[in-house]
Short mmCIF file of C-alpha atoms in Angstrom, two decimals:
data_model
loop_
_atom_site.label_atom_id
_atom_site.label_comp_id
_atom_site.label_asym_id
_atom_site.label_seq_id
_atom_site.Cartn_x
_atom_site.Cartn_y
_atom_site.Cartn_z
CA MET A 616 -1.53 -26.75 -8.84
CA VAL A 617 0.56 -28.44 -11.48
CA ASP A 618 4.31 -28.48 -11.84
CA ALA A 619 5.06 -27.12 -15.37
CA VAL A 620 8.00 -29.44 -15.83
CA SER A 621 6.06 -32.64 -15.27
CA THR A 622 7.09 -35.45 -17.56
CA ASN A 623 3.56 -36.77 -17.94
CA THR A 624 2.39 -36.97 -21.54
CA GLU A 625 -1.12 -35.84 -20.56
CA ILE A 626 -1.50 -32.94 -18.06
CA GLY A 627 -4.57 -32.77 -15.82
CA SER A 628 -5.57 -33.98 -12.44
CA LEU A 629 -8.58 -33.12 -10.35
CA ASN A 630 -9.34 -31.59 -7.03
CA PRO A 631 -11.19 -34.39 -5.07
CA TYR A 632 -13.90 -31.92 -4.07
CA LEU A 633 -15.02 -31.74 -7.65
CA PHE A 634 -16.56 -35.19 -7.40
CA LYS A 635 -18.74 -34.05 -4.54
CA LEU A 636 -21.28 -32.21 -6.66
CA GLU A 637 -23.36 -31.36 -3.63
CA TYR A 638 -20.33 -29.61 -2.09
CA LYS A 639 -20.83 -25.85 -1.87
CA PRO A 640 -18.49 -23.10 -0.71
CA LYS A 641 -18.85 -22.15 2.95
CA PRO A 642 -21.34 -19.30 3.02
CA VAL A 643 -19.89 -15.84 3.58
CA LEU A 644 -22.01 -12.71 4.14
CA SER A 645 -21.73 -10.45 1.13
CA HIS A 646 -20.44 -7.46 3.12
CA GLU A 647 -17.73 -9.62 4.71
CA LEU A 648 -16.27 -11.02 1.50
CA GLY A 649 -12.63 -9.96 1.15
CA ALA A 650 -13.11 -7.33 3.89
CA GLY A 651 -10.17 -5.02 4.20
CA SER A 652 -8.46 -6.16 0.93
CA PRO A 653 -6.36 -3.41 -0.68
CA CYS A 654 -7.56 -1.81 -3.82
CA LEU A 655 -5.55 -2.09 -7.07
CA LYS A 656 -6.73 1.24 -8.44
CA CYS A 657 -6.74 3.63 -5.47
CA GLN A 658 -5.55 4.12 -1.93
CA CYS A 659 -8.79 3.42 -0.12
CA PRO A 660 -8.74 1.98 3.46
CA GLY A 661 -9.65 -1.45 2.13
CA LEU A 662 -12.62 -3.35 0.65
CA ASP A 663 -15.96 -2.72 2.39
CA LEU A 664 -18.38 -4.47 0.09
CA HIS A 665 -21.85 -2.93 -0.38
CA PHE A 666 -24.56 -5.47 0.48
CA TRP A 667 -26.07 -5.51 -3.06
CA ARG A 668 -24.02 -3.29 -5.40
CA LYS A 669 -21.04 -5.61 -5.48
CA ILE A 670 -18.72 -2.62 -5.24
CA CYS A 671 -16.61 -1.17 -2.42
CA LYS A 672 -18.35 1.45 -0.32
CA ASN A 673 -15.10 3.28 0.29
CA CYS A 674 -13.88 3.74 -3.29
CA HIS A 675 -16.71 2.44 -5.54
CA CYS A 676 -14.27 0.10 -7.27
CA ARG A 677 -15.46 -3.38 -8.30
CA LEU A 678 -14.76 -6.46 -6.21
CA ASP A 679 -12.31 -7.80 -8.87
CA GLU A 680 -10.35 -4.60 -8.61
CA HIS A 681 -9.25 -5.54 -5.11
CA VAL A 682 -6.66 -8.05 -4.00
CA ILE A 683 -8.83 -10.91 -2.91
CA SER A 684 -6.84 -13.83 -1.55
CA PRO A 685 -7.75 -17.19 -3.26
CA ASN A 686 -9.64 -19.75 -1.19
CA ASP A 687 -10.25 -23.48 -1.55
CA GLN A 688 -12.94 -22.87 -4.19
CA ASP A 689 -11.74 -21.69 -7.64
CA HIS A 690 -14.20 -19.32 -9.31
CA GLY A 691 -13.59 -21.05 -12.62
CA GLU A 692 -14.49 -24.46 -11.18
CA ILE A 693 -17.78 -23.20 -9.78
CA VAL A 694 -18.88 -21.60 -12.98
CA ILE A 695 -17.90 -24.63 -15.09
CA ARG A 696 -19.79 -26.96 -12.85
CA LYS A 697 -22.91 -24.78 -13.40
CA LEU A 698 -22.53 -24.60 -17.19
CA PHE A 699 -21.34 -28.07 -18.15
CA ALA A 700 -23.56 -30.33 -16.06
CA ASN A 701 -25.42 -31.57 -19.18
CA THR A 702 -24.13 -34.97 -20.24
CA GLN A 703 -26.08 -35.18 -23.44
CA ARG A 704 -24.77 -31.89 -24.75
CA GLU A 705 -21.21 -32.81 -23.84
CA ASN A 706 -21.33 -36.18 -25.64
CA PHE A 707 -22.94 -34.56 -28.69
CA ALA A 708 -20.30 -31.76 -28.90
CA ARG A 709 -17.38 -34.13 -28.22
CA TYR A 710 -18.32 -37.26 -30.18
CA GLY A 711 -21.10 -36.32 -32.61
CA ARG A 712 -24.71 -37.39 -32.83
CA ASP A 713 -24.03 -41.02 -33.77
CA GLN A 714 -20.96 -41.61 -31.65
CA GLN A 715 -20.53 -42.41 -27.99
CA PRO A 716 -17.56 -42.41 -25.65
CA ASN A 717 -15.37 -45.42 -26.38
CA SER A 718 -15.22 -46.45 -22.73
CA GLY A 719 -18.98 -46.38 -22.37
CA LYS A 720 -18.49 -45.04 -18.85
CA GLU A 721 -19.13 -41.33 -19.35
CA ASN A 722 -22.84 -41.19 -18.75
CA SER A 723 -22.75 -39.43 -15.39
CA ALA A 724 -22.46 -35.76 -14.70
CA HIS A 725 -19.47 -36.68 -12.54
CA ASP A 726 -17.46 -37.81 -15.58
CA VAL A 727 -18.62 -34.97 -17.87
CA ILE A 728 -17.71 -32.27 -15.43
CA ALA A 729 -14.44 -34.00 -14.63
CA LYS A 730 -13.44 -33.68 -18.27
CA LYS A 731 -14.25 -29.96 -18.46
CA LEU A 732 -12.48 -29.32 -15.19
CA ARG A 733 -9.22 -30.57 -16.56
CA HIS A 734 -9.04 -27.08 -17.93
CA VAL A 735 -9.30 -25.49 -14.55
CA HIS A 736 -7.76 -25.82 -11.05
CA LEU A 737 -5.20 -28.70 -11.11
CA ASN A 738 -4.01 -30.37 -7.88
CA LYS A 739 -0.22 -30.59 -7.73
CA ASN A 740 -0.35 -33.27 -4.91
CA GLU A 741 -2.54 -35.67 -6.93
CA ARG A 742 -1.24 -35.23 -10.45
CA HIS A 743 -1.84 -38.26 -12.60
CA LYS A 744 -2.21 -39.19 -16.23
CA GLU A 745 -5.76 -39.23 -17.37
CA GLY A 746 -6.60 -40.32 -20.91
CA GLU A 747 -9.27 -38.52 -22.90
CA HIS A 748 -11.15 -39.60 -26.02
CA ARG A 749 -10.74 -36.99 -28.75
CA SER A 750 -11.97 -36.40 -32.20
CA GLU A 751 -9.65 -37.25 -35.11
CA ALA A 752 -8.73 -33.55 -35.69
CA ARG A 753 -7.62 -33.27 -32.04
CA ASN A 754 -5.94 -36.65 -31.50
CA LEU A 755 -3.08 -36.93 -34.01
CA ALA A 756 -0.58 -37.56 -31.23
CA ASP A 757 -2.51 -40.64 -30.18
CA GLU A 758 -0.36 -43.76 -30.85
CA LYS A 759 -3.26 -45.65 -32.19
CA ASN A 760 -3.73 -43.20 -35.10
CA THR A 761 -7.35 -44.11 -35.32
CA THR A 762 -9.47 -42.68 -38.13
CA ALA A 763 -12.66 -40.94 -37.26
CA SER A 764 -14.79 -38.18 -38.65
CA ASP A 765 -14.12 -34.67 -37.41
CA SER A 766 -16.35 -34.28 -34.46
CA ARG A 767 -16.35 -30.54 -34.82
CA ASN A 768 -18.53 -31.00 -37.87
CA ALA A 769 -21.01 -32.86 -35.74
CA ALA A 770 -21.63 -29.92 -33.43
CA SER A 771 -24.27 -27.56 -34.55
CA ASN A 772 -22.65 -24.66 -36.35
CA ASN A 773 -25.88 -22.66 -36.74
CA SER A 774 -27.17 -22.17 -33.17
CA LYS A 775 -30.77 -21.14 -32.95
CA ILE A 776 -30.99 -17.54 -31.82
CA LEU A 777 -34.04 -16.82 -29.78
CA THR A 778 -35.87 -13.53 -30.27
CA SER A 779 -38.52 -11.56 -28.40
CA LYS A 780 -40.42 -8.28 -28.68
CA GLU A 781 -38.60 -4.96 -28.49
CA PHE A 782 -37.50 -3.80 -25.01
CA GLY A 783 -38.15 -0.16 -25.93
CA THR A 784 -36.26 2.81 -27.33
CA HIS A 785 -33.51 4.52 -25.39
CA SER A 786 -34.15 8.14 -24.51
CA SER A 787 -31.87 10.68 -26.14
CA ASN A 788 -32.53 13.54 -23.71
CA GLY A 789 -31.04 11.86 -20.64
CA GLU A 790 -34.27 11.52 -18.67
CA ASN A 791 -35.16 8.60 -16.49
CA LEU A 792 -37.30 6.10 -18.39
CA VAL A 793 -39.07 3.02 -17.25
CA PHE A 794 -39.16 0.39 -19.96
CA ASN A 795 -42.05 -2.01 -20.47
CA ARG A 796 -41.23 -5.47 -21.81
CA THR A 797 -44.22 -7.52 -22.83
CA THR A 798 -43.27 -11.08 -23.41
CA ASN A 799 -45.54 -14.08 -23.47
CA ASN A 800 -42.84 -16.66 -23.83
CA ASN A 801 -40.07 -16.93 -21.31
CA ASN A 802 -37.89 -18.80 -23.74
CA ASN A 803 -37.60 -15.75 -25.96
CA LEU A 804 -34.39 -13.73 -25.60
CA LYS A 805 -33.67 -10.40 -27.28
CA ALA A 806 -30.21 -9.25 -28.24
CA MET A 807 -29.44 -5.92 -26.52
CA PRO A 808 -26.70 -3.44 -27.22
CA PRO A 809 -23.69 -4.10 -25.00
CA VAL A 810 -22.76 -1.83 -22.13
CA ASP A 811 -19.43 -0.11 -22.70
CA PRO A 812 -16.78 -2.09 -20.76
CA PRO A 813 -14.77 -0.28 -18.12
CA GLN A 814 -11.27 0.84 -18.96
CA ASN A 815 -8.91 -1.96 -18.17
CA PRO A 816 -5.12 -1.63 -18.51
CA ASN A 817 -4.87 -5.31 -19.33
CA SER A 818 -7.20 -5.18 -22.32
CA SER A 819 -4.56 -4.69 -24.96
CA TYR A 820 -3.84 -7.45 -27.37
CA ALA A 821 -1.07 -9.84 -26.59
CA SER A 822 1.70 -10.93 -28.93
CA SER A 823 0.60 -13.90 -30.94
CA SER A 824 2.35 -17.25 -31.22
CA SER A 825 5.88 -16.69 -30.00
CA THR A 826 7.21 -15.33 -26.80
CA THR A 827 9.86 -12.66 -26.57
CA ALA A 828 13.32 -13.37 -25.40
CA GLY A 829 12.89 -10.79 -22.60
CA SER A 830 9.88 -12.52 -21.13
CA ALA A 831 11.56 -15.85 -21.28
CA GLU A 832 14.59 -14.52 -19.41
CA HIS A 833 12.51 -13.34 -16.45
CA GLU A 834 10.51 -16.54 -16.03
CA PRO A 835 11.86 -19.01 -13.42
CA SER A 836 13.10 -22.38 -14.69
CA HIS A 837 10.69 -24.14 -12.37
CA VAL A 838 7.20 -22.70 -12.16
CA GLU A 839 3.77 -23.76 -11.05
CA TYR A 840 0.52 -22.46 -12.51
CA THR A 841 -2.85 -21.92 -10.95
CA TRP A 842 -4.47 -23.15 -14.22
CA MET A 843 -3.30 -25.06 -17.26
CA PRO A 844 -5.23 -26.23 -20.32
CA ALA A 845 -5.61 -29.94 -21.04
CA GLY A 846 -3.27 -31.46 -23.58
CA GLU A 847 0.11 -33.00 -24.18
CA HIS A 848 2.92 -31.57 -22.11
CA VAL A 849 4.86 -30.22 -25.13
CA VAL A 850 1.76 -28.44 -26.53
CA VAL A 851 0.75 -27.07 -23.16
CA ASP A 852 4.27 -25.75 -22.57
CA LYS A 853 4.30 -24.04 -25.95
CA TYR A 854 0.91 -22.54 -25.30
CA MET A 855 1.99 -21.02 -21.97
CA HIS A 856 5.15 -19.54 -23.48
CA SER A 857 3.15 -18.08 -26.31
CA LEU A 858 1.38 -15.76 -23.80
CA PRO A 859 3.06 -12.60 -22.48
CA LEU A 860 4.64 -13.30 -19.07
CA TYR A 861 2.21 -10.99 -17.24
CA GLU A 862 -0.72 -13.17 -18.60
CA ARG A 863 0.70 -16.53 -17.46
CA PRO A 864 -1.05 -17.64 -14.22
CA ILE A 865 2.14 -18.43 -12.32
CA ILE A 866 1.57 -18.94 -8.61
CA GLY A 867 2.41 -15.78 -6.60
CA THR A 868 2.75 -13.49 -9.62
CA GLU A 869 0.88 -10.71 -11.40
CA GLY A 870 -0.44 -13.30 -13.84
CA ALA A 871 -2.12 -15.39 -11.13
CA GLN A 872 -3.73 -12.21 -9.70
CA LEU A 873 -4.83 -11.13 -13.16
CA ARG A 874 -6.48 -14.50 -13.74
CA ARG A 875 -8.48 -14.14 -10.48
CA GLN A 876 -9.51 -10.64 -11.54
CA ARG A 877 -10.66 -11.84 -14.96
CA LEU A 878 -12.54 -14.81 -13.57
CA ALA A 879 -14.57 -12.47 -11.37
CA TYR A 880 -15.04 -9.90 -14.16
CA GLN A 881 -15.65 -12.14 -17.21
CA LEU A 882 -17.75 -14.85 -15.45
CA PRO A 883 -20.27 -13.17 -13.10
CA TYR A 884 -21.51 -16.10 -11.02
CA HIS A 885 -24.97 -14.55 -10.71
CA ASP A 886 -25.36 -14.92 -14.49
CA CYS A 887 -25.33 -18.70 -14.31
CA ASP A 888 -26.98 -19.43 -10.99
CA VAL A 889 -30.52 -18.41 -10.20
CA GLU A 890 -29.88 -18.73 -6.49
CA ALA A 891 -27.04 -16.14 -6.70
CA ALA A 892 -29.19 -13.67 -8.58
CA HIS A 893 -30.76 -11.74 -5.69
CA SER A 894 -32.53 -9.22 -7.93
CA LEU A 895 -35.09 -11.78 -9.15
CA LYS A 896 -38.40 -10.81 -7.62
CA SER A 897 -40.93 -13.22 -9.12
CA ASP A 898 -41.34 -16.78 -10.46
CA VAL A 899 -41.59 -15.33 -13.96
CA GLU A 900 -38.17 -13.64 -13.61
CA ARG A 901 -36.59 -16.82 -12.13
CA THR A 902 -38.06 -18.91 -14.95
CA SER A 903 -36.62 -16.50 -17.52
CA HIS A 904 -33.16 -16.71 -15.84
CA GLN A 905 -33.31 -20.53 -15.85
CA ASN A 906 -34.28 -20.52 -19.53
CA PHE A 907 -31.39 -18.24 -20.23
CA VAL A 908 -28.92 -20.56 -18.47
CA GLU A 909 -30.30 -23.62 -20.19
CA TYR A 910 -29.96 -21.88 -23.57
CA VAL A 911 -26.34 -20.95 -22.81
CA LYS A 912 -25.57 -24.54 -21.86
CA GLN A 913 -27.10 -25.96 -25.04
CA ASN A 914 -25.98 -23.40 -27.64
CA ALA A 915 -23.39 -20.90 -26.52
CA VAL A 916 -20.80 -21.97 -23.96
CA GLY A 917 -17.59 -23.87 -24.69
CA ILE A 918 -13.95 -24.26 -23.79
CA GLY A 919 -11.23 -23.64 -26.34
CA GLU A 920 -8.82 -26.44 -27.00
CA ILE A 921 -5.13 -26.15 -27.82
CA VAL A 922 -3.66 -28.17 -30.69
CA ASP A 923 -0.38 -28.67 -32.50
CA TYR A 924 -1.58 -26.71 -35.52
CA GLY A 925 0.52 -28.52 -38.16
CA LYS A 926 -0.76 -31.92 -37.15
CA TYR A 927 -4.26 -30.71 -36.61
CA ARG A 928 -4.52 -29.10 -40.08
CA GLN A 929 -3.07 -32.15 -41.86
CA ASN A 930 -5.63 -34.28 -40.23
CA LEU A 931 -8.42 -31.80 -40.89
CA ILE A 932 -7.56 -31.80 -44.61
CA SER A 933 -7.57 -35.52 -44.80
CA ALA A 934 -10.79 -35.89 -42.83
CA THR A 935 -12.90 -33.28 -44.64
CA GLN A 936 -14.33 -33.17 -48.13
CA ASP A 937 -14.31 -29.38 -48.19
CA ALA A 938 -12.28 -28.44 -51.31
CA GLU A 939 -11.69 -24.94 -49.94
CA VAL A 940 -10.03 -26.32 -46.85
CA GLN A 941 -7.94 -28.80 -48.86
CA THR A 942 -6.60 -26.23 -51.36
CA SER A 943 -6.19 -23.24 -49.12
CA GLY A 944 -2.80 -22.15 -47.84
CA PRO A 945 -1.84 -21.42 -44.20
CA GLN A 946 -4.86 -20.62 -42.08
CA PRO A 947 -5.12 -16.97 -40.85
CA CYS A 948 -5.93 -16.29 -37.20
CA LYS A 949 -9.61 -15.39 -36.85
CA ASN A 950 -8.55 -12.43 -34.71
CA CYS A 951 -5.42 -10.82 -36.16
CA ASP A 952 -5.61 -12.33 -39.69
CA LYS A 953 -1.94 -13.25 -39.49
CA CYS A 954 -1.11 -16.82 -40.60
CA ILE A 955 -0.59 -19.45 -37.99
CA GLY A 956 2.66 -21.41 -38.53
CA TYR A 957 2.64 -25.15 -38.83
CA THR A 958 4.88 -25.45 -35.81
CA ASP A 959 2.76 -23.11 -33.71
CA VAL A 960 0.01 -23.88 -31.14
CA GLY A 961 -3.56 -22.96 -32.19
CA VAL A 962 -6.72 -22.64 -30.27
CA ILE A 963 -9.91 -24.21 -31.72
CA THR A 964 -13.57 -24.44 -30.57
CA ASP A 965 -16.61 -26.55 -30.93
CA HIS A 966 -18.64 -23.60 -32.37
CA GLY A 967 -18.36 -21.52 -35.47
CA GLN A 968 -16.70 -22.75 -38.64
CA PRO A 969 -14.53 -25.90 -38.62
CA ASN A 970 -11.45 -24.08 -39.92
CA GLU A 971 -11.53 -21.28 -37.36
CA VAL A 972 -8.31 -21.08 -35.35
CA TRP A 973 -6.58 -18.49 -33.10
CA HIS A 974 -3.12 -17.70 -31.85
CA PRO A 975 -3.08 -18.38 -28.11
CA GLY A 976 -2.79 -14.66 -27.32
CA CYS A 977 -5.62 -13.75 -29.79
CA PHE A 978 -8.34 -15.82 -28.28
CA ARG A 979 -10.15 -12.85 -26.75
CA CYS A 980 -13.59 -11.44 -26.14
CA ASP A 981 -14.86 -9.55 -29.13
CA ILE A 982 -16.06 -6.66 -26.91
CA CYS A 983 -13.62 -6.11 -23.98
CA HIS A 984 -10.66 -7.75 -25.87
CA GLN A 985 -9.51 -9.45 -22.62
CA LEU A 986 -7.89 -12.82 -23.07
CA LEU A 987 -10.72 -15.37 -22.51
CA VAL A 988 -9.92 -16.57 -19.00
CA ASP A 989 -9.35 -20.34 -18.83
CA MET A 990 -10.33 -20.33 -22.48
CA LEU A 991 -14.01 -20.29 -21.55
CA TYR A 992 -16.02 -18.65 -24.35
CA PHE A 993 -19.61 -17.84 -25.24
CA PHE A 994 -20.60 -18.03 -28.92
CA LYS A 995 -23.26 -15.83 -30.63
CA ASP A 996 -23.78 -14.82 -34.24
CA GLY A 997 -20.26 -15.83 -35.35
CA GLN A 998 -18.57 -13.93 -32.52
CA TYR A 999 -16.91 -15.06 -29.24
CA PHE A 1000 -17.49 -13.31 -25.96
CA CYS A 1001 -16.63 -13.60 -22.34
CA GLY A 1002 -19.58 -14.50 -20.10
CA ARG A 1003 -20.21 -10.90 -19.03
CA HIS A 1004 -20.58 -9.44 -22.54
CA TYR A 1005 -22.43 -12.45 -23.87
CA GLY A 1006 -25.04 -11.89 -21.17
CA GLU A 1007 -25.23 -8.17 -22.07
CA LYS A 1008 -25.79 -9.10 -25.74
CA VAL A 1009 -28.96 -10.89 -24.65
CA TYR A 1010 -30.27 -8.88 -21.66
CA PRO A 1011 -29.44 -5.49 -20.25
CA ARG A 1012 -27.29 -5.45 -17.12
CA CYS A 1013 -28.16 -3.40 -14.08
CA SER A 1014 -25.49 -0.78 -13.39
CA GLY A 1015 -26.46 -0.93 -9.70
CA CYS A 1016 -26.23 -4.54 -8.75
CA ASP A 1017 -24.32 -5.89 -11.86
CA GLU A 1018 -26.97 -8.56 -12.46
CA LEU A 1019 -28.89 -9.12 -15.74
CA ILE A 1020 -32.35 -7.60 -15.84
CA PHE A 1021 -35.17 -10.15 -16.32
CA ALA A 1022 -37.98 -7.89 -15.16
CA LYS A 1023 -40.52 -6.49 -17.57
CA GLU A 1024 -39.88 -2.94 -16.36
CA TYR A 1025 -36.54 -1.30 -15.86
CA THR A 1026 -35.12 2.18 -15.72
CA TYR A 1027 -32.78 3.70 -18.29
CA ALA A 1028 -30.88 6.74 -17.05
CA GLU A 1029 -27.41 8.21 -17.61
CA GLU A 1030 -27.15 5.92 -20.71
CA LYS A 1031 -27.27 2.90 -18.42
CA SER A 1032 -29.83 0.29 -17.47
CA TRP A 1033 -31.07 -0.24 -13.87
CA HIS A 1034 -33.52 -2.37 -11.98
CA VAL A 1035 -36.33 0.10 -11.03
CA ASP A 1036 -35.46 -0.18 -7.31
CA HIS A 1037 -31.73 -0.06 -7.98
CA PHE A 1038 -31.60 3.37 -9.48
CA CYS A 1039 -30.50 4.81 -6.19
CA CYS A 1040 -28.16 7.41 -4.76
CA PHE A 1041 -24.64 6.03 -4.48
CA GLY A 1042 -24.27 7.82 -1.15
CA CYS A 1043 -27.38 6.85 0.84
CA ASP A 1044 -29.28 4.38 -1.40
CA LEU A 1045 -32.28 6.66 -1.65
CA GLN A 1046 -34.38 5.62 -4.70
CA LEU A 1047 -34.08 8.34 -7.34
CA GLY A 1048 -37.14 7.57 -9.49
CA GLY A 1049 -39.12 10.78 -9.82
CA ASN A 1050 -36.53 12.79 -7.73
CA ARG A 1051 -33.86 15.25 -8.80
CA TYR A 1052 -30.34 13.90 -8.76
CA VAL A 1053 -26.85 14.88 -9.84
CA SER A 1054 -24.44 12.69 -11.78
CA LYS A 1055 -20.88 12.70 -10.48
CA GLU A 1056 -18.20 10.46 -11.95
CA ASP A 1057 -20.90 8.56 -13.84
CA LYS A 1058 -22.71 7.81 -10.59
CA PRO A 1059 -26.09 9.34 -9.44
CA TYR A 1060 -26.40 11.13 -6.13
CA CYS A 1061 -29.28 12.70 -4.39
CA LEU A 1062 -29.03 16.45 -3.72
CA GLU A 1063 -28.26 16.05 -0.06
CA CYS A 1064 -25.40 13.62 -0.64
CA TYR A 1065 -23.98 15.70 -3.49
CA MET A 1066 -24.01 18.77 -1.29
CA ALA A 1067 -22.25 16.93 1.58
CA LYS A 1068 -19.65 15.17 -0.66
CA PHE A 1069 -18.90 17.32 -3.63
CA ALA A 1070 -20.45 20.82 -3.40
CA ARG A 1071 -18.02 23.79 -3.39
CA THR A 1072 -18.06 26.37 -0.59
CA CYS A 1073 -18.64 30.04 -1.51
CA LEU A 1074 -15.60 32.12 -0.51
CA PHE A 1075 -17.80 35.07 0.52
CA CYS A 1076 -20.84 33.68 2.33
CA LYS A 1077 -19.20 30.30 3.33
CA ALA A 1078 -22.33 28.41 2.22
CA LYS A 1079 -22.42 25.40 -0.06
CA ILE A 1080 -23.05 26.08 -3.73
CA ALA A 1081 -25.90 23.88 -4.97
CA PRO A 1082 -25.30 22.02 -8.26
CA PHE A 1083 -28.07 23.98 -10.00
CA ASP A 1084 -26.83 27.40 -8.88
CA SER A 1085 -24.55 29.52 -11.03
CA ARG A 1086 -20.99 29.48 -9.85
CA VAL A 1087 -17.81 31.49 -10.51
CA SER A 1088 -14.50 29.66 -9.98
CA HIS A 1089 -10.94 30.91 -10.07
CA LYS A 1090 -8.22 28.39 -9.21
CA ASP A 1091 -9.33 26.95 -5.86
CA PHE A 1092 -11.75 29.73 -5.08
CA HIS A 1093 -15.48 29.62 -5.73
CA TRP A 1094 -18.38 32.09 -5.35
CA HIS A 1095 -22.06 32.18 -5.94
CA ALA A 1096 -22.47 33.96 -9.27
CA ASN A 1097 -24.77 36.66 -7.93
CA PRO A 1098 -24.30 40.35 -6.88
CA ALA A 1099 -24.51 39.45 -3.20
CA CYS A 1100 -21.47 37.20 -3.19
CA PHE A 1101 -19.38 38.00 -6.22
CA LYS A 1102 -18.75 41.73 -5.87
CA CYS A 1103 -15.93 44.21 -5.46
CA ALA A 1104 -14.68 44.22 -1.86
CA HIS A 1105 -14.39 47.98 -1.91
CA CYS A 1106 -17.26 49.47 -3.92
CA SER A 1107 -19.63 46.38 -3.95
CA LYS A 1108 -19.95 46.48 -7.70
CA SER A 1109 -21.25 43.19 -9.14
CA LEU A 1110 -18.49 41.36 -10.99
CA THR A 1111 -20.60 38.78 -12.68
CA ASN A 1112 -19.35 38.48 -16.30
CA GLN A 1113 -16.80 41.23 -15.53
CA LYS A 1114 -13.01 41.33 -15.23
CA PHE A 1115 -11.74 41.32 -11.67
CA LEU A 1116 -8.59 41.39 -9.56
CA LEU A 1117 -7.94 38.90 -6.75
CA LYS A 1118 -5.76 39.58 -3.76
CA ASP A 1119 -5.79 37.88 -0.31
CA GLU A 1120 -9.09 36.14 -1.15
CA ASN A 1121 -10.67 39.51 -1.96
CA VAL A 1122 -11.94 40.45 -5.41
CA PHE A 1123 -11.87 43.99 -6.93
CA CYS A 1124 -13.27 45.68 -9.99
CA CYS A 1125 -10.17 47.76 -10.66
CA ALA A 1126 -6.71 48.66 -9.33
CA GLU A 1127 -7.97 51.82 -7.76
CA CYS A 1128 -10.44 49.95 -5.60
CA LYS A 1129 -7.79 47.49 -4.55
CA THR A 1130 -5.42 50.37 -3.52
CA SER A 1131 -8.18 52.21 -1.70
CA PHE A 1132 -9.23 49.04 0.11
CA TYR A 1133 -5.78 48.36 1.47
CA ASN A 1134 -5.03 51.95 2.23
CA ARG A 1135 -8.20 52.19 4.27
CA THR A 1136 -7.29 49.20 6.36
#
């Protein structure tokens, strides 16, 4: 962790484990991960993780919707090590095609990943000043005031988008469909419609570049963060205070818990590691996954960088020959279109257009609108996404196991995509392909599980009412909608589609029958 009041000009020190690239987290069985952790959405007994669904068996809430205590391995570190282990790409994006690091010592994956991980988990016990070579547009505070071309122009702004044949057409009648994908080239990727994101109370937009007085009053004078961006202390401090208090990852607060939740939700580890994707059944699927990860590394992934916007823009104008940039006024935020003040902090990227900039609170996924956790973004077709929704732009995601689908065949049912063997009952895991099922709370159940868990009991015959049977309901009472069960208690007249009277769990066709019934007894 890092003390926010450090006097170092540059912030960023590294966990020593990061230099041991062969180091892996201690293996934990999937069903034991976070066992018993309380749920943030319901009052379930605690997390009991399903062995392949990645949801709780007790409440069906996701893993990131439970209070999982942090361990020695930060999720952000693990994902970044997977996605930024390409030295050539790093040097190209940072310095341009014809430039190399000034020190000449950044040719190992060790140094490349170390740079990227300055944006992640910082060790408060080993904090030290670490210099970093920057492009001219990002290095105005450097005392040398060296002149260099804007390295952002060196990065490819027109990433090659891979395409493939159609996956198929979604069914409009709600039936189960198995899709055939015929592809002869594993490098080809097809953009798919995104899956609707789950409702998240933290998805609302944050205020832009200035904090409110109320939030400042409630923040302690001495705080430590679980994550801080790289940069000068003054700029980092302004960035943190530009975020709403609940989104600042202060140790032991709602913000730190929210960061852990977003890391798990926005950056599914199985999307970037073939070994973690347990749904891959063949070498062809594994190759497709590897090609996807390599494409992401080379063309899509990046980490936003914070800048003193006034200095950055002044240098950008002097370094570029773009007349539009030189003559335009204050730059609007790419998200909210409100101008960014010259004294504000801005967020910039290595992708997109050179003049794109965001308020700190506006650097969000274009689909789920969550703040991009640790400023890690994925670029596609001029838009910026979190890892989850970028993956869903390219491949469908299985609603059963939460992994991307690389198989040639998959099932589409209930307006969701599934691996063929993962379209199963949420109660007993019975495969539902070709079988009748009932959807309850957007989850499919076999008839037996539905009857046991959700079916109503007929007040007259005391038997369960099947989901396909007609039913009459009044308040908390239910009957089979047939003459044998829903009838007058006195004269046995069928009351289906008729007015009725209810008293003491008995139904009557009229007041006379009710009076006669009780006078008789």
